[in-house]
PDB file of C-alpha atoms in Angstrom:
ATOM      1  CA  MET A   1       0.000   0.000   0.000  1.00 55.00           C
ATOM      2  CA  ARG A   2       2.784   2.401   0.965  1.00 60.00           C
ATOM      3  CA  ARG A   3       4.686   1.675  -2.314  1.00 59.00           C
ATOM      4  CA  THR A   4       1.538   2.308  -4.327  1.00 54.00           C
ATOM      5  CA  LEU A   5       1.024   5.643  -2.589  1.00 52.00           C
ATOM      6  CA  ILE A   6       4.667   6.693  -3.222  1.00 50.00           C
ATOM      7  CA  ALA A   7       4.416   5.620  -6.875  1.00 47.00           C
ATOM      8  CA  ALA A   8       1.177   7.605  -7.271  1.00 48.00           C
ATOM      9  CA  ILE A   9       2.790  10.708  -5.731  1.00 47.00           C
ATOM     10  CA  LEU A  10       5.823  10.402  -8.039  1.00 42.00           C
ATOM     11  CA  LEU A  11       3.613   9.993 -11.116  1.00 40.00           C
ATOM     12  CA  LEU A  12       1.524  12.995 -10.085  1.00 42.00           C
ATOM     13  CA  ALA A  13       4.655  15.094  -9.517  1.00 43.00           C
ATOM     14  CA  ALA A  14       6.068  14.056 -12.895  1.00 40.00           C
ATOM     15  CA  SER A  15       2.845  14.967 -14.681  1.00 41.00           C
ATOM     16  CA  LEU A  16       2.769  18.420 -13.039  1.00 43.00           C
ATOM     17  CA  SER A  17       6.392  19.306 -13.803  1.00 42.00           C
ATOM     18  CA  PRO A  18       6.943  21.758 -16.653  1.00 41.00           C
ATOM     19  CA  PRO A  19       7.854  20.327 -20.060  1.00 39.00           C
ATOM     20  CA  PRO A  20      11.521  20.337 -21.016  1.00 37.00           C
ATOM     21  CA  PRO A  21      12.695  23.461 -22.811  1.00 39.00           C
ATOM     22  CA  CYS A  22      12.453  23.316 -26.562  1.00 41.00           C
ATOM     23  CA  ALA A  23      13.190  25.673 -29.420  1.00 46.00           C
ATOM     24  CA  SER A  24      10.593  28.366 -29.860  1.00 52.00           C
ATOM     25  CA  ALA A  25       9.998  30.469 -32.921  1.00 49.00           C
ATOM     26  CA  ASP A  26      11.889  33.305 -31.188  1.00 66.00           C
ATOM     27  CA  ASP A  27      14.999  31.127 -30.809  1.00 87.00           C
ATOM     28  CA  ALA A  28      15.057  30.165 -34.478  1.00 95.00           C
ATOM     29  CA  VAL A  29      17.699  31.858 -36.595  1.00 97.00           C
ATOM     30  CA  GLY A  30      16.302  30.412 -39.818  1.00 97.00           C
ATOM     31  CA  VAL A  31      14.789  27.373 -41.460  1.00 98.00           C
ATOM     32  CA  VAL A  32      15.839  24.574 -43.747  1.00 98.00           C
ATOM     33  CA  ARG A  33      14.415  25.431 -47.149  1.00 97.00           C
ATOM     34  CA  SER A  34      15.450  22.392 -49.160  1.00 97.00           C
ATOM     35  CA  ARG A  35      17.553  19.284 -48.935  1.00 97.00           C
ATOM     36  CA  SER A  36      18.540  16.250 -50.931  1.00 97.00           C
ATOM     37  CA  GLY A  37      20.585  13.140 -50.264  1.00 97.00           C
ATOM     38  CA  GLU A  38      22.319  12.836 -46.914  1.00 97.00           C
ATOM     39  CA  SER A  39      21.868  16.078 -44.954  1.00 97.00           C
ATOM     40  CA  VAL A  40      21.633  16.548 -41.216  1.00 97.00           C
ATOM     41  CA  VAL A  41      21.514  19.255 -38.591  1.00 98.00           C
ATOM     42  CA  VAL A  42      23.820  18.498 -35.653  1.00 97.00           C
ATOM     43  CA  ARG A  43      22.315  19.936 -32.477  1.00 97.00           C
ATOM     44  CA  GLY A  44      23.666  19.199 -29.024  1.00 94.00           C
ATOM     45  CA  GLY A  45      25.866  16.449 -30.459  1.00 94.00           C
ATOM     46  CA  LYS A  46      22.923  14.618 -32.068  1.00 97.00           C
ATOM     47  CA  ASP A  47      22.359  14.206 -35.801  1.00 97.00           C
ATOM     48  CA  LEU A  48      18.836  15.279 -36.759  1.00 97.00           C
ATOM     49  CA  PRO A  49      17.629  14.601 -40.307  1.00 97.00           C
ATOM     50  CA  ALA A  50      17.258  17.945 -42.076  1.00 97.00           C
ATOM     51  CA  THR A  51      13.739  18.490 -43.361  1.00 97.00           C
ATOM     52  CA  PRO A  52      12.217  21.484 -45.152  1.00 97.00           C
ATOM     53  CA  GLY A  53      10.726  23.848 -42.576  1.00 97.00           C
ATOM     54  CA  MET A  54      12.990  22.621 -39.770  1.00 97.00           C
ATOM     55  CA  LYS A  55      13.936  25.522 -37.492  1.00 97.00           C
ATOM     56  CA  LEU A  56      17.654  26.278 -37.181  1.00 98.00           C
ATOM     57  CA  LEU A  57      19.192  27.477 -33.933  1.00 97.00           C
ATOM     58  CA  GLN A  58      22.380  29.320 -33.101  1.00 96.00           C
ATOM     59  CA  GLY A  59      25.062  26.686 -32.616  1.00 96.00           C
ATOM     60  CA  ASP A  60      23.559  24.255 -35.127  1.00 98.00           C
ATOM     61  CA  ILE A  61      25.924  22.529 -37.534  1.00 98.00           C
ATOM     62  CA  LEU A  62      24.659  21.845 -41.048  1.00 98.00           C
ATOM     63  CA  SER A  63      26.276  18.824 -42.644  1.00 97.00           C
ATOM     64  CA  THR A  64      25.876  17.056 -45.976  1.00 97.00           C
ATOM     65  CA  GLY A  65      27.155  13.704 -47.188  1.00 97.00           C
ATOM     66  CA  PRO A  66      28.720  12.784 -50.539  1.00 96.00           C
ATOM     67  CA  ASP A  67      25.317  12.955 -52.272  1.00 96.00           C
ATOM     68  CA  GLY A  68      23.790  15.690 -50.124  1.00 97.00           C
ATOM     69  CA  SER A  69      22.830  19.315 -50.490  1.00 97.00           C
ATOM     70  CA  LEU A  70      21.005  21.675 -48.177  1.00 97.00           C
ATOM     71  CA  GLY A  71      19.461  25.137 -48.541  1.00 97.00           C
ATOM     72  CA  ALA A  72      18.588  27.429 -45.639  1.00 98.00           C
ATOM     73  CA  ILE A  73      17.039  30.860 -45.214  1.00 97.00           C
ATOM     74  CA  LEU A  74      18.041  32.899 -42.173  1.00 97.00           C
ATOM     75  CA  ARG A  75      15.685  35.311 -40.415  1.00 96.00           C
ATOM     76  CA  ASP A  76      17.224  38.315 -42.176  1.00 95.00           C
ATOM     77  CA  ASN A  77      16.516  36.633 -45.549  1.00 95.00           C
ATOM     78  CA  SER A  78      20.135  35.593 -46.073  1.00 94.00           C
ATOM     79  CA  SER A  79      20.358  32.449 -48.152  1.00 96.00           C
ATOM     80  CA  ILE A  80      22.912  29.688 -47.576  1.00 96.00           C
ATOM     81  CA  SER A  81      23.349  26.687 -49.864  1.00 96.00           C
ATOM     82  CA  LEU A  82      25.644  23.767 -49.097  1.00 97.00           C
ATOM     83  CA  GLY A  83      26.975  21.298 -51.636  1.00 96.00           C
ATOM     84  CA  PRO A  84      28.065  17.686 -51.123  1.00 96.00           C
ATOM     85  CA  ASP A  85      30.453  16.779 -48.276  1.00 96.00           C
ATOM     86  CA  SER A  86      30.074  20.155 -46.574  1.00 96.00           C
ATOM     87  CA  ARG A  87      29.997  21.208 -42.945  1.00 96.00           C
ATOM     88  CA  LEU A  88      28.974  24.632 -41.648  1.00 96.00           C
ATOM     89  CA  ALA A  89      28.387  25.931 -38.114  1.00 97.00           C
ATOM     90  CA  ILE A  90      26.109  28.864 -37.283  1.00 97.00           C
ATOM     91  CA  ARG A  91      28.187  30.335 -34.464  1.00 97.00           C
ATOM     92  CA  ASP A  92      26.391  33.628 -33.940  1.00 96.00           C
ATOM     93  CA  PHE A  93      23.225  35.189 -35.270  1.00 96.00           C
ATOM     94  CA  ARG A  94      21.719  38.424 -34.004  1.00 95.00           C
ATOM     95  CA  PHE A  95      19.000  40.221 -35.923  1.00 95.00           C
ATOM     96  CA  SER A  96      17.079  42.879 -34.043  1.00 94.00           C
ATOM     97  CA  PRO A  97      16.713  45.969 -36.265  1.00 93.00           C
ATOM     98  CA  ALA A  98      14.642  47.843 -33.648  1.00 93.00           C
ATOM     99  CA  GLU A  99      17.552  47.574 -31.199  1.00 94.00           C
ATOM    100  CA  GLY A 100      20.247  48.031 -33.837  1.00 92.00           C
ATOM    101  CA  LYS A 101      21.692  44.582 -33.077  1.00 94.00           C
ATOM    102  CA  PHE A 102      23.122  42.648 -35.990  1.00 95.00           C
ATOM    103  CA  GLY A 103      25.565  39.791 -36.186  1.00 94.00           C
ATOM    104  CA  LEU A 104      26.274  36.790 -38.347  1.00 94.00           C
ATOM    105  CA  LEU A 105      29.244  34.498 -37.815  1.00 94.00           C
ATOM    106  CA  VAL A 106      29.404  31.266 -39.764  1.00 94.00           C
ATOM    107  CA  ARG A 107      32.275  28.791 -39.947  1.00 95.00           C
ATOM    108  CA  ILE A 108      32.566  26.451 -42.903  1.00 94.00           C
ATOM    109  CA  SER A 109      35.067  23.704 -42.191  1.00 93.00           C
ATOM    110  CA  ARG A 110      34.761  21.709 -45.430  1.00 93.00           C
ATOM    111  CA  GLY A 111      32.942  21.533 -48.732  1.00 94.00           C
ATOM    112  CA  THR A 112      31.220  24.197 -50.784  1.00 94.00           C
ATOM    113  CA  MET A 113      28.828  26.968 -49.836  1.00 94.00           C
ATOM    114  CA  ALA A 114      27.013  29.751 -51.668  1.00 94.00           C
ATOM    115  CA  TYR A 115      25.733  32.787 -49.784  1.00 93.00           C
ATOM    116  CA  LEU A 116      23.367  35.577 -50.750  1.00 93.00           C
ATOM    117  CA  SER A 117      23.274  38.345 -48.172  1.00 91.00           C
ATOM    118  CA  GLY A 118      20.063  39.477 -46.525  1.00 92.00           C
ATOM    119  CA  LEU A 119      19.277  42.462 -44.351  1.00 93.00           C
ATOM    120  CA  ILE A 120      22.282  42.066 -42.015  1.00 91.00           C
ATOM    121  CA  GLY A 121      24.591  42.465 -45.011  1.00 85.00           C
ATOM    122  CA  LYS A 122      22.675  45.545 -46.136  1.00 87.00           C
ATOM    123  CA  LEU A 123      22.009  47.270 -42.796  1.00 90.00           C
ATOM    124  CA  SER A 124      25.271  46.409 -41.031  1.00 90.00           C
ATOM    125  CA  PRO A 125      27.751  44.993 -43.556  1.00 85.00           C
ATOM    126  CA  ASP A 126      30.605  44.837 -41.039  1.00 87.00           C
ATOM    127  CA  SER A 127      28.541  42.482 -38.849  1.00 90.00           C
ATOM    128  CA  ALA A 128      28.535  39.528 -41.264  1.00 89.00           C
ATOM    129  CA  ARG A 129      31.576  37.237 -41.290  1.00 89.00           C
ATOM    130  CA  PHE A 130      32.384  33.795 -42.608  1.00 90.00           C
ATOM    131  CA  GLU A 131      35.324  31.821 -41.265  1.00 91.00           C
ATOM    132  CA  THR A 132      37.216  29.093 -43.065  1.00 88.00           C
ATOM    133  CA  PRO A 133      40.167  27.086 -41.722  1.00 86.00           C
ATOM    134  CA  VAL A 134      42.571  29.539 -43.398  1.00 80.00           C
ATOM    135  CA  ALA A 135      40.752  32.872 -43.777  1.00 72.00           C
ATOM    136  CA  THR A 136      37.870  35.067 -42.676  1.00 72.00           C
ATOM    137  CA  ILE A 137      35.549  36.592 -45.260  1.00 71.00           C
ATOM    138  CA  GLY A 138      33.866  39.917 -44.522  1.00 66.00           C
ATOM    139  CA  ILE A 139      30.597  40.594 -46.300  1.00 68.00           C
ATOM    140  CA  ARG A 140      29.641  43.928 -47.827  1.00 67.00           C
ATOM    141  CA  GLY A 141      26.111  43.169 -49.010  1.00 63.00           C
ATOM    142  CA  THR A 142      26.807  40.712 -51.755  1.00 78.00           C
ATOM    143  CA  ARG A 143      26.852  37.086 -52.753  1.00 83.00           C
ATOM    144  CA  PHE A 144      29.707  34.667 -53.054  1.00 82.00           C
ATOM    145  CA  ALA A 145      30.619  31.013 -53.216  1.00 85.00           C
ATOM    146  CA  VAL A 146      33.494  29.364 -51.368  1.00 84.00           C
ATOM    147  CA  LYS A 147      35.115  25.952 -51.523  1.00 87.00           C
ATOM    148  CA  VAL A 148      37.054  24.639 -48.524  1.00 87.00           C
ATOM    149  CA  GLY A 149      39.339  21.724 -49.339  1.00 81.00           C
ATOM    150  CA  GLU A 150      41.850  19.687 -47.473  1.00 72.00           C
ATOM    151  CA  PRO A 151      44.802  21.696 -46.160  1.00 65.00           C
ATOM    152  CA  ALA A 152      47.914  21.556 -48.350  1.00 64.00           C
ATOM    153  CA  PRO A 153      50.845  19.552 -46.956  1.00 68.00           C
ATOM    154  CA  GLN A 154      53.620  21.746 -45.583  1.00 67.00           C
TER     155      GLN A 154
END
């Protein structure tokens, strides 16, 4: 009887506890627009299959396999496209025009990427940066493509 009462109290307490935190629309920095082949979003160390409409969060890593591609739109209408065997991390994203806060920092560690700037590139061009293993690219309201290969032997 006592065990049943304790179990009932624990179940009741578990059902009244708040749900675990999850991504809200306010936390999203963008969405997956398209994908093909092997493409995942790495979040918290877990591979999540990328699907159109999937919300992207700061800190997410976008990764494609040998036959994969992935397209994403960020909240400022920037467009990012990844080709096969690519890996890109969204390290920082701030877009609050009313407060004058802008920031975009992306690191591509391998593969190919095309970028078309959105409002951050137009309103605060110095706030958008892309890092590669060997260089940092500053954006001045434009579009570009970059390919990151294996480092050359020294």
